Short mmCIF file of C-alpha atoms in Angstrom, two decimals:
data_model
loop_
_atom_site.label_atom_id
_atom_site.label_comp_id
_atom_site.label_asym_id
_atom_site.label_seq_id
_atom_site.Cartn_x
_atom_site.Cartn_y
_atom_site.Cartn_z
CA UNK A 1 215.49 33.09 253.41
CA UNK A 2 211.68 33.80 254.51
CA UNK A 3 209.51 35.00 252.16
CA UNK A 4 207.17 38.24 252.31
CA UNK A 5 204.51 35.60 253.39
CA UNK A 6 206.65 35.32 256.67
CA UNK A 7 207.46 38.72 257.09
CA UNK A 8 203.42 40.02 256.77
CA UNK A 9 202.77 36.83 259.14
CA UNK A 10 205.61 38.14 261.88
CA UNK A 11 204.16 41.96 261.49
CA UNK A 12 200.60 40.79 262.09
CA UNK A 13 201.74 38.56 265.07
CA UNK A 14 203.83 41.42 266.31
CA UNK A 15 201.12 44.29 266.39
CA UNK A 16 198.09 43.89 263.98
CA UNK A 17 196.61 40.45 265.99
CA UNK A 18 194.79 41.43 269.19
CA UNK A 19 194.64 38.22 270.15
CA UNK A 20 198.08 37.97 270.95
CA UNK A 21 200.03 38.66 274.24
CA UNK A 22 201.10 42.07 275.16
CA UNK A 23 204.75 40.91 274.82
CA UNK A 24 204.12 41.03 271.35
CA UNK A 25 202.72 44.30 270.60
CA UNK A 26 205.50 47.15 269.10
CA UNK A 27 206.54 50.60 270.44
CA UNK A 28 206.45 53.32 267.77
CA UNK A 29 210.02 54.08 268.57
CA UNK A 30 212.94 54.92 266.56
CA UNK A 31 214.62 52.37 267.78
CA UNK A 32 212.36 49.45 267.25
CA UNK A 33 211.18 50.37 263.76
CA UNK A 34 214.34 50.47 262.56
CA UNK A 35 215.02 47.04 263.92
CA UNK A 36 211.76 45.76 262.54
CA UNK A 37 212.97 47.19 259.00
CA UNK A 38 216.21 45.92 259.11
CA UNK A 39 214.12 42.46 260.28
CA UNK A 40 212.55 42.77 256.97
CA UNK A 41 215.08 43.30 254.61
CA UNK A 42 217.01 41.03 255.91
CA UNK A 43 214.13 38.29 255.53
CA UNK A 44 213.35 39.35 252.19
CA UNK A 45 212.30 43.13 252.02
CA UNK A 46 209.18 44.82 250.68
CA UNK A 47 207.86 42.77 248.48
CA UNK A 48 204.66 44.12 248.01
CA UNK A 49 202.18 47.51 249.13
CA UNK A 50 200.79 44.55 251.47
CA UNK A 51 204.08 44.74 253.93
CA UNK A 52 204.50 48.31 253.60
CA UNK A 53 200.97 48.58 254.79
CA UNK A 54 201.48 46.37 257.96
CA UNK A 55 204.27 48.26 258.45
CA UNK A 56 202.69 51.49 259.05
CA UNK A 57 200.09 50.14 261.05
CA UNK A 58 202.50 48.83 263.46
CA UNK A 59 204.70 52.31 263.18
CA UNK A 60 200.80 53.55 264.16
CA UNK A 61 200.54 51.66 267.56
CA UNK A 62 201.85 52.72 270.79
CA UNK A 63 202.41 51.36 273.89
CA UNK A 64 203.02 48.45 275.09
CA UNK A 65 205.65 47.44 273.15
CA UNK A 66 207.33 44.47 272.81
CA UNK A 67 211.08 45.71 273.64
CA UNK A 68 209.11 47.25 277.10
CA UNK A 69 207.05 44.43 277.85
CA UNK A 70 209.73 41.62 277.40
CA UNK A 71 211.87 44.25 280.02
CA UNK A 72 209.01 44.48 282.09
CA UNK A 73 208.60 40.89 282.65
CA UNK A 74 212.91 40.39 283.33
CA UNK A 75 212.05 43.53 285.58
CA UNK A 76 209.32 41.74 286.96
CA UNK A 77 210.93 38.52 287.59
CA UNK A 78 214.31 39.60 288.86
CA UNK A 79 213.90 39.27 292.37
CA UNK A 80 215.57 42.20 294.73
CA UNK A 81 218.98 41.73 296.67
CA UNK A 82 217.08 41.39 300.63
CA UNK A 83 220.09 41.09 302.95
CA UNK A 84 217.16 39.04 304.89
CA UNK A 85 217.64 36.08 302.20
CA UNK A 86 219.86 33.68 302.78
CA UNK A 87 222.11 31.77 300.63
CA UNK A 88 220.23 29.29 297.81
CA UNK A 89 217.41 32.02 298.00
CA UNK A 90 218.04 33.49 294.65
CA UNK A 91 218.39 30.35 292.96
CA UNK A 92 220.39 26.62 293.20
CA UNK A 93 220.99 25.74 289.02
CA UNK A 94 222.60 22.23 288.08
CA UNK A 95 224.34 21.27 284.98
CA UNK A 96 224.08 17.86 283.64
CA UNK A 97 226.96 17.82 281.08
CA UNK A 98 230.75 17.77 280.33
CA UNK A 99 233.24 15.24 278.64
CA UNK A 100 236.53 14.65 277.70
CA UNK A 101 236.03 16.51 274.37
CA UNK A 102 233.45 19.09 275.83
CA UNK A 103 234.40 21.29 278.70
CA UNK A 104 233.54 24.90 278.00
CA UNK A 105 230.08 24.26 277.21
CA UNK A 106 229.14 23.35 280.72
CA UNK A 107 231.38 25.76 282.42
CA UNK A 108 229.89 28.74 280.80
CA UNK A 109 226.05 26.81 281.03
CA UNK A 110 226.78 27.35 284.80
CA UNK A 111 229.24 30.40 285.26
CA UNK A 112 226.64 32.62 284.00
CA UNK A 113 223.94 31.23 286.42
CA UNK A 114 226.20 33.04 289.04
CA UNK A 115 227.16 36.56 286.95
CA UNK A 116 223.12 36.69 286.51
CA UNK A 117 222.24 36.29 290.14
CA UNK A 118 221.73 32.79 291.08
CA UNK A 119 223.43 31.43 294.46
CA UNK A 120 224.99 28.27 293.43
CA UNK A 121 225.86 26.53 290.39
CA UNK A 122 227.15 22.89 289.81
CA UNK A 123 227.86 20.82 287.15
CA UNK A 124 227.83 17.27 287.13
CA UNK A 125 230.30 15.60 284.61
CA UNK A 126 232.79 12.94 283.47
CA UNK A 127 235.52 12.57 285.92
CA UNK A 128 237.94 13.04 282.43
CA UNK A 129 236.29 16.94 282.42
CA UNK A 130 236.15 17.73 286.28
CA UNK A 131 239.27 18.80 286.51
CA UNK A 132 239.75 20.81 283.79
CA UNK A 133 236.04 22.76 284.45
CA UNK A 134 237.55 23.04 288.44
CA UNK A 135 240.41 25.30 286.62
CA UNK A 136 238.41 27.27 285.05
CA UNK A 137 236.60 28.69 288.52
CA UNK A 138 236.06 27.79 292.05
CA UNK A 139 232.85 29.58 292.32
CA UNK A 140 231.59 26.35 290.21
CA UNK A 141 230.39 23.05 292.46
CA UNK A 142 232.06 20.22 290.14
CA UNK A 143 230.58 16.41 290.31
CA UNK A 144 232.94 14.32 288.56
CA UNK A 145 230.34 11.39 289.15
CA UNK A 146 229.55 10.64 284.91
CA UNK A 147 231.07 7.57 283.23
CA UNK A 148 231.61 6.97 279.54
CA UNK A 149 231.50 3.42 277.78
CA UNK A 150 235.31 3.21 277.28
CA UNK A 151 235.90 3.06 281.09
CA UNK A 152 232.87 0.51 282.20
CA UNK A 153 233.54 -3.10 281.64
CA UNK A 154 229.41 -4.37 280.78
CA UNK A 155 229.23 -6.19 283.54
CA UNK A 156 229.57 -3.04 285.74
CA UNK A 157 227.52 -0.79 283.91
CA UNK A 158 224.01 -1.53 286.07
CA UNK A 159 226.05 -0.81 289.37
CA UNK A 160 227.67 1.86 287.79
CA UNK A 161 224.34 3.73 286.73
CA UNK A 162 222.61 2.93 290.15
CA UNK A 163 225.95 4.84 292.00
CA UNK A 164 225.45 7.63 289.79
CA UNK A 165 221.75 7.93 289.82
CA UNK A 166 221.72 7.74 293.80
CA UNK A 167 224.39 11.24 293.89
CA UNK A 168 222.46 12.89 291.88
CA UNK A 169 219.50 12.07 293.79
CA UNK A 170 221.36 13.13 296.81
CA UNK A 171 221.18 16.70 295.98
CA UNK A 172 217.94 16.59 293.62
CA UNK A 173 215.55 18.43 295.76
CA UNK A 174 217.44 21.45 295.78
CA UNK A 175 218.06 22.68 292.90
CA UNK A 176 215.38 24.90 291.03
CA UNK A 177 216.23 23.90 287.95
CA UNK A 178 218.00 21.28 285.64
CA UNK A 179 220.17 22.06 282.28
CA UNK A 180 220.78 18.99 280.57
CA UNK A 181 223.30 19.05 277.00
CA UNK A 182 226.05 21.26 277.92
CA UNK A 183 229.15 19.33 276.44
CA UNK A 184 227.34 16.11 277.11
CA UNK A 185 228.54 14.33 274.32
CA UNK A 186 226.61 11.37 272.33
CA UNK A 187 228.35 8.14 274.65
CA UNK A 188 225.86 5.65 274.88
CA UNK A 189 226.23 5.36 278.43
CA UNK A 190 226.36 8.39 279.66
CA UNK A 191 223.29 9.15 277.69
CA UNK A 192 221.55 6.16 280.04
CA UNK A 193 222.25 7.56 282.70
CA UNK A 194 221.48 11.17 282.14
CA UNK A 195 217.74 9.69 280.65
CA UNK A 196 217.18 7.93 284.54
CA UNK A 197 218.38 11.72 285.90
CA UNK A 198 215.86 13.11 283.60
CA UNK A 199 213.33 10.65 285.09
CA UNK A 200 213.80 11.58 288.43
CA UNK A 201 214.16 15.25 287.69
CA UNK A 202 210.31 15.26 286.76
CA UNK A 203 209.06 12.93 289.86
CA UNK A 204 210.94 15.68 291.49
CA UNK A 205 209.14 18.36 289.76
CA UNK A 206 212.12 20.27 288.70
CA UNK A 207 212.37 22.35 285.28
CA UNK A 208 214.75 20.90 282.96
CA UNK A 209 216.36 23.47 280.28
CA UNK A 210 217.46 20.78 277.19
CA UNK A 211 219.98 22.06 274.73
CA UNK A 212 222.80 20.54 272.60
CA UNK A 213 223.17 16.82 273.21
CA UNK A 214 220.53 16.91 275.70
CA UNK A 215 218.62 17.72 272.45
CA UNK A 216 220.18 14.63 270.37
CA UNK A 217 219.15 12.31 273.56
CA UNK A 218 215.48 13.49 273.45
CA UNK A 219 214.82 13.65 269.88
CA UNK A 220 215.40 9.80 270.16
CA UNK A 221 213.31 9.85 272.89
CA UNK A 222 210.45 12.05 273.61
CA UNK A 223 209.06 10.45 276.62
CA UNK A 224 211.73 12.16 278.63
CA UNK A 225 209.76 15.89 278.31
CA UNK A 226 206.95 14.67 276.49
CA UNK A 227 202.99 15.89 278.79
CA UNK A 228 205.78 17.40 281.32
CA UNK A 229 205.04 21.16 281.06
CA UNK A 230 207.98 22.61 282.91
CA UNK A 231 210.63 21.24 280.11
CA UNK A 232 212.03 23.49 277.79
CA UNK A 233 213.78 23.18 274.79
CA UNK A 234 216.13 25.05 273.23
CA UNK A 235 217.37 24.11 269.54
CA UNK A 236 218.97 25.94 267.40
CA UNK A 237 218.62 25.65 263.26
CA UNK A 238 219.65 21.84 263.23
CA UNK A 239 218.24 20.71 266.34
CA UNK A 240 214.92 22.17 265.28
CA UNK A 241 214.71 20.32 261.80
CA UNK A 242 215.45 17.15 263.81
CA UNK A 243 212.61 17.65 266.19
CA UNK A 244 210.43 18.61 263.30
CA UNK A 245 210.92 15.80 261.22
CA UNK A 246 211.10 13.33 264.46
CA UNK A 247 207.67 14.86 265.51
CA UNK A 248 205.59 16.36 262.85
CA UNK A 249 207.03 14.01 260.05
CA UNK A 250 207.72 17.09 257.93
CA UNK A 251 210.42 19.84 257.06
CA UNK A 252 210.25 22.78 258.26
CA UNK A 253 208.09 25.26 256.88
CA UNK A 254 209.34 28.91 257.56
CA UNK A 255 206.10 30.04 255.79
CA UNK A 256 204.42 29.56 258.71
CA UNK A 257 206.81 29.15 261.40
CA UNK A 258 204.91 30.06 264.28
CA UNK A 259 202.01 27.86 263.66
CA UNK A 260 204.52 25.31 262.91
CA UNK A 261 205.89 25.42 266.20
CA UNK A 262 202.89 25.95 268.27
CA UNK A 263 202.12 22.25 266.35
CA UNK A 264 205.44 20.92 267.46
CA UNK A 265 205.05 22.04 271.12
CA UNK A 266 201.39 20.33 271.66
CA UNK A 267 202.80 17.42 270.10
CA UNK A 268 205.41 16.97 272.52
CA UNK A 269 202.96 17.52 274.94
CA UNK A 270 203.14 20.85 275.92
CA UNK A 271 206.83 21.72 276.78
CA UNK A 272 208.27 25.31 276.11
CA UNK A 273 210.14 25.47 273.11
CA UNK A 274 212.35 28.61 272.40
CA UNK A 275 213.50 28.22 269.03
CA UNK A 276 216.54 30.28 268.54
CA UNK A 277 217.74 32.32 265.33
CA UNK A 278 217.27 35.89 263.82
CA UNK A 279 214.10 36.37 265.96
CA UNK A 280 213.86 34.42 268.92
CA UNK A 281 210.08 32.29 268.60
CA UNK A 282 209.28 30.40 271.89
CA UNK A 283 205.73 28.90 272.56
CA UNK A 284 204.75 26.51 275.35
CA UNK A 285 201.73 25.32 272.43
CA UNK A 286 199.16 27.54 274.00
CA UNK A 287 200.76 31.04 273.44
CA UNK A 288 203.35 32.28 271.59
CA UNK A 289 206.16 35.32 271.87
CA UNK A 290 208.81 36.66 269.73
CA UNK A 291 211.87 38.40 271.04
CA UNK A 292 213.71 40.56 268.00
CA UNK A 293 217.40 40.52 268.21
CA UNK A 294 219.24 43.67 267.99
CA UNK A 295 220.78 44.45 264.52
CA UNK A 296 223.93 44.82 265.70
CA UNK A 297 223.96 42.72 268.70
CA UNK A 298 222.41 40.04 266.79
CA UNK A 299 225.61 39.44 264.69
CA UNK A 300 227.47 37.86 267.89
CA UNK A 301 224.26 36.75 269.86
CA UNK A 302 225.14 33.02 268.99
CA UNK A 303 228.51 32.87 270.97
CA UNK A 304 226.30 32.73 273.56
CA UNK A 305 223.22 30.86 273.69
CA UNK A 306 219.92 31.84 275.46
CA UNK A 307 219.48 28.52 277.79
CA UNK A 308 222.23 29.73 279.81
CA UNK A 309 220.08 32.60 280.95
CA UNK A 310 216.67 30.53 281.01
CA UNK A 311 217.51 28.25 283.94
CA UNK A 312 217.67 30.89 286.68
CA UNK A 313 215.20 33.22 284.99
CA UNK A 314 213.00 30.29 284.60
CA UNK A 315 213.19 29.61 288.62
CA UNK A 316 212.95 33.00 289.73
CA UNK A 317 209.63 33.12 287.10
CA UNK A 318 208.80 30.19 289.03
CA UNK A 319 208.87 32.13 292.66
CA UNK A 320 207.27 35.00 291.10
CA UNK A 321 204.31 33.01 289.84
CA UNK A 322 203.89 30.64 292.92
CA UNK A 323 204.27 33.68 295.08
CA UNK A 324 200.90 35.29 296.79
CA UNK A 325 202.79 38.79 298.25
CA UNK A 326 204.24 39.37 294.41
CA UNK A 327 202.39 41.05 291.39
CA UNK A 328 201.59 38.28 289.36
CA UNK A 329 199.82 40.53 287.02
CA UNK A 330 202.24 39.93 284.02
CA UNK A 331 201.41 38.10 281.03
CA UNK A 332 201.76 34.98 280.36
CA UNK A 333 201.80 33.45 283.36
CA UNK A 334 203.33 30.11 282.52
CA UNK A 335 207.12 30.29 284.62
CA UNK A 336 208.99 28.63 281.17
CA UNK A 337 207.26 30.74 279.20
CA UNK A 338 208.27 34.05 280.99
CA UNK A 339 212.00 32.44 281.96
CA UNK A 340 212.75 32.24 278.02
CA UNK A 341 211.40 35.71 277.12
CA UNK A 342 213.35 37.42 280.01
CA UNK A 343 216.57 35.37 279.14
CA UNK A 344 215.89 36.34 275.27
CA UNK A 345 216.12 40.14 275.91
CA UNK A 346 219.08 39.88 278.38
CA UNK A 347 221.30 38.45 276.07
CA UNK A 348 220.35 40.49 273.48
CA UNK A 349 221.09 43.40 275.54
CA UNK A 350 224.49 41.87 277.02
CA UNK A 351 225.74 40.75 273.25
CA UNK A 352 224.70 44.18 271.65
CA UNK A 353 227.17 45.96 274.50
CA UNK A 354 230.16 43.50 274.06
CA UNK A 355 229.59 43.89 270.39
CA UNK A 356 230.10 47.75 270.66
CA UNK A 357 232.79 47.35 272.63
CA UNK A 358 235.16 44.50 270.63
CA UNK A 359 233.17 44.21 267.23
CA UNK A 360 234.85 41.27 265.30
CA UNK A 361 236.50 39.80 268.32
CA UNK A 362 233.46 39.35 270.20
CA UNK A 363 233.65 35.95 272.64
CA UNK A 364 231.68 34.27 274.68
CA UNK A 365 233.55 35.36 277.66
CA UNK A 366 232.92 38.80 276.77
CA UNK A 367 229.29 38.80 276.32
CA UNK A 368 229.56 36.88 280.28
CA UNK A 369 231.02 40.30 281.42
CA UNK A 370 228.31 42.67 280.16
CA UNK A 371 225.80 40.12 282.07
CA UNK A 372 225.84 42.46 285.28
CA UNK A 373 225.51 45.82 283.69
CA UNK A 374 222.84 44.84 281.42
CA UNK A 375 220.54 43.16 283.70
CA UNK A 376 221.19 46.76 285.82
CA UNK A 377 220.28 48.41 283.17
CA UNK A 378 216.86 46.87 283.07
CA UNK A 379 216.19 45.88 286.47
CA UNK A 380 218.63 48.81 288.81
CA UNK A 381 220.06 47.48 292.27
CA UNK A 382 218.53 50.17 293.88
#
């Protein structure tokens, strides 16, 4: 639980700061003030004429707010269906990820690539998961090209890693973005050879999304994202008290979360880190942005997991930004920065509408099939 300390701190970052982005100001809406007070009590409630104060000053502002501007920026970012564009246009994702224990993980990392937008998805795994991801859909591109220790004699591992290494490389330069973790698992092998795949993802200039394992593998080894500014992170309550104590030597300190996190991005050298919980925080150490979860929405949001939504979003933020005949007015411009908050408020949306729909019985699967008519909703076809 956060105390009031936290709450005044998240009101003042949300509206009373000027300094802050846009995306953070608050929309005197019905809607969003009741979602800020439910915020609230949830943290901790009033505890003191200080919140209630902040409150009303934020009820007091208008527009922009930051329910519009994180939609404006997935609006802005979204790019429109051209029947000039051809195929790999609207985005080429790759998971790294998938074991014998662990196949749904990367399967729904990379089947939601496709209900989002993108134009290909693959997944590079263990040759024990391939098949059983292949059965799940043949819209997927399955690599069964990952080895785990208990089927490499030592002697073969070196050859092993090179073979590996050299397929991925095959197909390196066109992809638009890297998710590494997805049902990885913690083999020491495997974990070798997704670290040299990391390597070469960076030479190659290609965003890498890091969740679950992928986490465990760079908390033991920062120089993989570490100074490489189009890495993001994406731990959840665990996997964020890791990284603090690995980093910052500390525990975390939800009094002052934010600043705590804006410390834990610079010292990993300026990655994007999109901590995940009752309020989405993600900072790439320079600025910072919250994303509020829906009240009800918010009770199922962690069936499915933002990263899933941050590769694409992330490379289409990339086009956008890089792009001279786009408006690349929004704010902030940093592509991993803009990729998290846009895949932050789309799965809010999409959980929020499965929730209303199957309440207790909520899945991930049925969050995937709201995907389409939320992102509509926000960003119309037409």
């Amino acid at each position: 639980m956060l105390s009031s300390a936290v709450c005044s701190f998240m009101l003042m970052k949300l509206g009373v700061n000027s300094g802050f982005s846009a995306t953070n100001c608050v929309l005197a809406s019905p809607a969003v003030l009741r979602r800020q007070e439910f915020l609230i009590r949830c943290l901790q409630g009033y505890s003191n004429q200080g919140d209630q104060k902040k409150l009303q000053e934020v009820k007091a502002m208008g527009e922009p707010n930051l329910e519009a501007a994180a939609e404006n920026i997935l609006r802005a970012i979204t790019p429109t269906l051209d029947p000039s564009k051809h195929k790999g246009q609207a985005g080429k994702i790759a998971v790294i990820g998938g074991c014998r224990e662990y196949t749904g993980a990367p399967y729904f990392a990379a089947i939601t690539a496709l209900k989002i937008g993108a134009d290909l998805s693959h997944v590079f795994c263990t040759k024990d998961a391939a098949p059983v991801i292949k059965s799940y859909s043949p819209e997927i591109i399955v690599h069964p090209i990952l080895e785990e220790s208990y089927s490499v004699r030592d002697e073969d591992k070196k050859s092993i890693s090179d073979k590996v290494l050299a397929e991925v490389d095959k197909w390196m330069e066109r992809f638009d973005c890297l998710v590494v973790g997805p049902g990885l698992g913690r083999d020491p092998f495997l974990l070798d050879c997704v670290s040299e795949i990391m390597k070469h993802a960076r030479q190659s200039n290609v965003p890498i999304v890091v969740d679950g394992d992928g986490l465990f593998l760079v908390t033991n080894c920062l120089d993989l994202v570490s100074g490489y500014p189009l890495a993001v992170l994406t731990p959840n309550v665990n996997e964020y008290k890791r990284l603090v104590q690995k980093v910052l030597r500390s525990e975390v300190n939800d009094d002052d979360a934010i600043g705590q996190l804006l410390s834990l991005a610079q010292q990993i050298g300026g990655v994007t880190i999109l901590r995940k919980g009752k309020c989405d925080l993600i900072t790439d150490g320079e600025t910072a942005s919250m994303v509020l979860l829906d009240a009800v929405g918010g009770r199922v949001i962690y069936f499915l997991e933002g990263k899933r939504f941050v590769a694409v979003f992330t490379s289409w933020a990339r086009q956008l930004v890089s792009s001279s005949d786009r408006n690349t007015s929004i704010s902030p411009r940093n592509p991993t920065m803009l990729g998290c908050i846009a895949a932050s408020t789309l799965l809010r949306k999409a959980a929020s509408h499965a929730f209303n729909v199957k309440k207790r019985s909520t899945l991930t699967t049925d969050i995937i099939e709201y995907l389409g008519r939320s992102l509509d909703d926000i960003s119309p076809v037409s």
